[in-house]
Amino acid sequence: MNDASTGPEPAHSARLQHLIREVLPANCFYAKKYQDICPADITTLAAFRRLPFTTKAELVADQRSHPPYGTNHTAPLESYTRLHQTSGTTTGKPLCWLDTPGSWAAILDCWHEIFQTLGLTKRDALFFPFSFGPFLGFWSGFEGAVRAGFRVLSGGGMSSTGRLRFLQEHRATVIFATPTYAYHLTEVAAKEGIALAESAVRLIVVAGEPGGNIAATRARIETGWGAKVVDHYGLTEVGPVALEPPSNPGGLEILDEHCFAEVIDPVTLLPTPPGDVGELVLTTLRRTACPLIRYRTGDLVRQSAVVRTITRLDGGILGRADEMFHVRGNNVYPGAIEAVVRRFPEVAEYRITVDQTGPLADLCLEVEPLPDADVQQAVTRIRRAIQDELLFRADVVLAPAGSLPRFEMKAKRLVVKR
Amino acid sequence: MNDASTGPEPAHSARLQHLIREVLPANCFYAKKYQDICPADITTLAAFRRLPFTTKAELVADQRSHPPYGTNHTAPLESYTRLHQTSGTTTGKPLCWLDTPGSWAAILDCWHEIFQTLGLTKRDALFFPFSFGPFLGFWSGFEGAVRAGFRVLSGGGMSSTGRLRFLQEHRATVIFATPTYAYHLTEVAAKEGIALAESAVRLIVVAGEPGGNIAATRARIETGWGAKVVDHYGLTEVGPVALEPPSNPGGLEILDEHCFAEVIDPVTLLPTPPGDVGELVLTTLRRTACPLIRYRTGDLVRQSAVVRTITRLDGGILGRADEMFHVRGNNVYPGAIEAVVRRFPEVAEYRITVDQTGPLADLCLEVEPLPDADVQQAVTRIRRAIQDELLFRADVVLAPAGSLPRFEMKAKRLVVKR
């Protein structure tokens, strides 16, 4: 599979060929979806790029009409051993996702690569401060670390304070969390008088939401912990997808051996030129028990214009296509607002409410102050900063201390009234 | 190692020899504890039975004076990859317990044996309805099932209702829980109108506390679930120790390949004749990275008088040596009271308070009724049953519906006022 006009020859073309010719014919979902396509015809990248996209809505509908696991299976159902679920934040209904031992091993291989890139050693102790629920990222990271023989520490079924004491006692050096929860732990530590910056933690791997790539958010987490933040990106349906390499920060590098990445314009569905913002589209190359072909992630990225051997997304995940809203003629992403808010050290938490019930959308930003902060002045300055940088006027109001929700999982700071 | 006078030649004498000669000299804790003993002298079971016991208090003191992991390590600390903690119910301070990949693999081997004895097949789906915290049993059972290639379902970070819906949707056939939580789920199902007995669950493996071996408790769980209960026993420090074989119920069979079991009189410390109640003492044979020699578990058992190739404990774990109390001249175990209380279908939950502040201990039993039960009559009948069967008078009082605590982990139904 080669196509010089669409970029460098991918190292994984053999895997793409295998996927199209061997995997898909055995898969009910794709056999039906691509019934008019002859696998033998997909010989070039250009031909591959003409295959219809797969969307989450399609998968949800398939699972709804063939409960509970739908028809996207390459192997007999008895051979699937692992079950995970998506958070259901975008479609309401969580998606169930199955793995065979082989596909699960492919995921653990991704983590092996991630741990190597992070330069972890046997002297590190890896702490996973969350409940081990149905979400794949937690289990896969933990088991990847177990398989790689690192010292692993699980923080399931503990309070945030319990986790902080536990990580101190056991000298954790690396933490895995959402950016929101990593920051929340700094708040809890401050309240409990725990000197987090004096802990052994040297690295915080964040994932699950933007934040790792928002400079002000990252700076807050790094200051609170006295540790370096590294961004990571993955999806339950695809697995671990990308990592911010410590040697070249400021963007995510795709694990190209494991998934084939494209960036498309979410409106025209045509490839986006490197350097432009578009929607990330992924094809699974090794986790093929429930394969995904040209899967629209909904996540907005900017592919690096610098030609590299590895696909690089400058600035990480920029936002979600479905979270963009229009305020007084401007396209706004929640991340742009977070980037402003987090620069103000007085702010502990925030929430964005977009009211689209009127003819023009209104945006209200609630900010919750840290104790003893001069917040009234901050409110005025945040309002001015949004006006200056994002070019629209927002209602900025004070929320009582401790009133806004905190999150262990993906934060939900955007409320849209339709 | 042979000693005809103390019972049949154990199949594991080579492992005992290995432990004494190879493992112990490399271990600071035992090198010091057994400094006056020459390994070459321990050639018979009789000689082994003269080795000093190991107690939990000793281990706690060792970890306290050499924090956080003490000195009971056979390998360099960097080779330990897993960390778990005891619940701290008996000593207050949880014990930290480390494993190397080799010792961890030995634990997963135990589970492999357990799954085989249970007759599980690839058609089974194994549900683990708990938060994956620091306790070993949860992680080892789950990972044992993963390694064995079963379909595994994790219930971390879910409410009890969420777990019930999840196990129905994913057609779980086997559940792992404490007896208390297995019963609590039947209460929740009744409240939510979930027809648990119609679920696919066919087997409930209970552990962590007596209950699986208390006929009335077991009957309640089996009726509520429409499934068979099997008893299991393990310790964080030792690993999975014993299983009630479905082919020969009514007792626990020790995994003799993995641990060497003795039963002693907790006062004289001499071996208890088969058929008499005594304290279970365990020696780890394959999980030797943090070995335990003649470890006093505190758990009371009755070794079967029937000579078998496998060590069998009739009636399972009968209670804890330190939970025995004296009421008006009688030795009483909480399990004996549970066995009476659980026979009354009107009772949802109960709590025992022993007041030892006066010259004679008083026992108060609070019973919480199920909705719509005629409890006043039950209270009278429970009072009479305790008097008739346990030969002492107890205060039996009503607790308001829903007022007594429910437990996901080990239940704490005994309150002792000293």
Coordinates of N, CA and C in Angstrom, one line a residue, chain A residues 67-69 77-78 80-83 85 93 96 98 101 104 122-123 130-134 139 142-143 146 149-158 166 169-171, chain B residues 67-69 77-78 80-83 85 93 96 98 101 104 122-123 130-134 139 142-143 146 149-158 166 169-171:
Chain A
P67 N -27.9 -6.6 21.1 CA -27.3 -6.5 22.5 C -26.7 -7.8 23.0
P68 N -25.7 -7.8 23.9 CA -25.1 -6.5 24.4 C -23.9 -6.1 23.6
Y69 N -23.4 -6.9 22.7 CA -22.0 -6.6 22.2 C -22.0 -6.3 20.7
L77 N -17.5 -15.3 19.9 CA -17.7 -14.5 21.2 C -17.0 -15.2 22.4
E78 N -17.0 -16.5 22.4 CA -16.4 -17.2 23.5 C -14.9 -16.9 23.7
Y80 N -13.5 -14.0 23.6 CA -13.3 -12.7 24.2 C -13.3 -12.8 25.7
T81 N -12.2 -12.2 26.3 CA -12.0 -12.4 27.8 C -12.2 -11.1 28.6
R82 N -12.0 -10.0 27.9 CA -12.0 -8.7 28.7 C -13.2 -7.8 28.2
L83 N -13.8 -7.1 29.1 CA -14.9 -6.2 28.8 C -14.6 -4.9 29.4
Q85 N -16.0 -0.5 29.1 CA -17.0 0.4 28.6 C -16.5 1.8 28.5
K93 N -25.2 6.6 25.9 CA -25.2 5.2 26.1 C -23.7 4.7 26.1
C96 N -19.9 -0.9 24.9 CA -19.2 -2.1 25.5 C -18.1 -2.4 24.5
L98 N -15.1 -5.4 23.8 CA -14.5 -6.7 24.2 C -13.1 -6.8 23.6
P101 N -7.5 -12.4 24.4 CA -6.2 -12.3 24.9 C -5.2 -11.6 24.0
W104 N -5.7 -7.9 23.8 CA -5.3 -7.3 25.1 C -3.8 -7.2 25.1
K122 N 13.3 0.2 36.9 CA 12.9 -0.6 38.0 C 12.9 0.1 39.4
R123 N 13.5 1.3 39.4 CA 13.5 2.0 40.6 C 12.2 2.8 40.8
F130 N -7.0 5.5 41.3 CA -8.4 5.6 40.9 C -9.1 4.2 41.2
S131 N -10.4 4.2 41.2 CA -11.2 3.0 41.3 C -11.0 2.2 40.0
F132 N -10.9 1.0 40.1 CA -10.7 0.2 38.8 C -12.1 -0.2 38.3
G133 N -12.7 0.7 37.6 CA -14.1 0.5 37.1 C -14.1 -0.1 35.7
P134 N -15.1 0.2 34.9 CA -15.2 -0.4 33.6 C -14.3 0.3 32.5
W139 N -7.2 -0.1 33.7 CA -6.8 -1.5 33.7 C -5.6 -1.7 32.8
F142 N -2.3 -0.3 34.3 CA -1.9 -1.1 35.4 C -1.3 -2.4 35.0
E143 N -2.1 -3.1 34.1 CA -1.6 -4.4 33.8 C -0.4 -4.4 32.9
V146 N 2.3 -4.1 35.3 CA 2.5 -5.4 35.9 C 3.3 -6.3 35.0
G149 N 6.9 -5.6 34.8 CA 7.6 -5.8 36.0 C 8.0 -4.6 36.8
F150 N 7.2 -3.5 36.7 CA 7.4 -2.3 37.5 C 6.8 -2.6 38.9
R151 N 7.2 -1.8 39.9 CA 6.5 -1.9 41.1 C 5.2 -1.0 41.0
V152 N 4.1 -1.7 41.2 CA 2.8 -1.0 40.9 C 2.1 -0.9 42.3
L153 N 1.3 0.3 42.4 CA 0.6 0.6 43.6 C -0.8 1.0 43.1
S154 N -1.8 0.3 43.6 CA -3.2 0.6 43.2 C -3.9 1.4 44.3
G155 N -4.7 2.4 43.9 CA -5.3 3.2 44.8 C -6.9 3.1 44.8
G156 N -7.3 1.9 44.4 CA -8.8 1.7 44.3 C -9.4 1.8 45.7
G157 N -10.6 2.2 45.8 CA -11.4 2.2 47.1 C -10.7 3.0 48.2
M158 N -10.0 4.1 47.8 CA -9.4 4.9 48.8 C -10.0 6.4 48.6
F166 N -0.9 7.2 51.1 CA -0.4 6.0 50.6 C 0.8 6.2 49.6
E169 N 3.8 7.1 51.7 CA 4.4 6.0 52.4 C 5.1 5.0 51.5
H170 N 4.6 4.8 50.3 CA 5.2 3.8 49.4 C 6.1 4.5 48.4
R171 N 6.4 5.7 48.5 CA 7.3 6.4 47.7 C 7.1 6.3 46.2
Chain B
P67 N 10.6 0.7 58.6 CA 9.5 1.1 57.7 C 10.0 1.3 56.2
P68 N 9.1 1.1 55.2 CA 7.7 0.6 55.4 C 7.6 -0.9 55.3
Y69 N 8.6 -1.6 54.8 CA 8.4 -3.0 54.5 C 9.1 -4.0 55.4
L77 N 15.1 -5.5 47.5 CA 13.8 -4.8 47.4 C 13.4 -4.4 46.0
E78 N 14.3 -4.1 45.1 CA 14.0 -3.7 43.8 C 13.3 -4.8 43.0
Y80 N 10.8 -6.6 44.0 CA 9.4 -6.7 44.4 C 8.5 -5.8 43.5
T81 N 7.5 -6.3 43.0 CA 6.7 -5.5 42.0 C 5.2 -5.3 42.5
R82 N 4.7 -6.1 43.4 CA 3.3 -5.9 43.9 C 3.3 -5.6 45.4
L83 N 2.4 -4.7 45.7 CA 2.2 -4.4 47.1 C 0.7 -4.5 47.5
Q85 N -2.0 -4.8 51.2 CA -2.1 -4.5 52.6 C -3.2 -5.4 53.2
K93 N -3.0 -1.7 62.8 CA -2.0 -1.3 61.8 C -2.0 -2.3 60.6
C96 N 1.9 -4.3 55.4 CA 2.3 -4.2 54.0 C 2.8 -5.6 53.5
L98 N 4.7 -7.5 50.2 CA 5.3 -7.4 48.9 C 5.4 -8.7 48.2
P101 N 7.6 -11.0 41.0 CA 6.8 -11.6 39.9 C 6.7 -13.2 40.2
W104 N 4.2 -13.8 42.9 CA 2.9 -13.5 42.4 C 2.3 -14.6 41.5
K122 N -14.9 -22.0 29.8 CA -14.8 -20.8 29.0 C -16.2 -20.1 28.7
R123 N -17.2 -20.9 29.1 CA -18.6 -20.3 28.9 C -18.9 -19.5 30.1
F130 N -16.3 -5.5 43.5 CA -15.7 -4.7 44.5 C -14.7 -3.7 44.0
S131 N -14.4 -2.7 44.8 CA -13.3 -1.8 44.4 C -12.0 -2.5 44.5
F132 N -11.1 -2.3 43.6 CA -9.8 -2.9 43.6 C -8.9 -2.1 44.5
G133 N -9.0 -2.3 45.8 CA -8.1 -1.6 46.7 C -6.9 -2.3 47.0
P134 N -6.3 -2.1 48.2 CA -5.0 -2.7 48.6 C -5.1 -4.1 49.0
W139 N -7.3 -8.6 43.8 CA -6.4 -8.6 42.6 C -6.0 -10.0 42.2
F142 N -8.8 -11.8 40.4 CA -9.1 -11.2 39.1 C -8.0 -11.6 38.1
E143 N -6.7 -11.4 38.5 CA -5.6 -11.6 37.6 C -5.4 -13.1 37.3
V146 N -7.8 -13.7 34.6 CA -7.3 -13.1 33.4 C -6.3 -14.1 32.8
G149 N -7.6 -17.0 31.2 CA -8.3 -16.8 30.0 C -9.8 -16.9 30.1
F150 N -10.3 -16.7 31.3 CA -11.8 -16.6 31.5 C -12.3 -15.2 31.1
R151 N -13.6 -15.1 30.8 CA -14.2 -13.8 30.6 C -14.3 -13.1 32.0
V152 N -13.7 -12.0 32.2 CA -13.7 -11.3 33.5 C -14.5 -10.0 33.4
L153 N -15.2 -9.7 34.5 CA -16.0 -8.5 34.6 C -15.6 -7.8 35.9
S154 N -15.2 -6.6 35.8 CA -14.8 -5.9 37.1 C -15.9 -4.9 37.5
G155 N -16.1 -4.9 38.8 CA -17.2 -4.0 39.3 C -16.7 -2.9 40.1
G156 N -15.4 -2.4 39.9 CA -14.9 -1.3 40.7 C -15.6 0.0 40.4
G157 N -15.7 0.8 41.4 CA -16.3 2.1 41.2 C -17.7 2.2 40.8
M158 N -18.5 1.1 41.2 CA -19.9 1.1 40.9 C -20.7 1.0 42.2
F166 N -25.2 -4.4 35.9 CA -24.0 -4.8 35.1 C -23.9 -6.4 35.0
E169 N -26.7 -7.6 32.7 CA -26.4 -7.2 31.3 C -25.4 -8.1 30.7
H170 N -24.3 -8.4 31.5 CA -23.2 -9.2 30.9 C -23.2 -10.6 31.3
R171 N -24.4 -11.1 31.8 CA -24.6 -12.5 32.0 C -23.5 -13.2 32.8

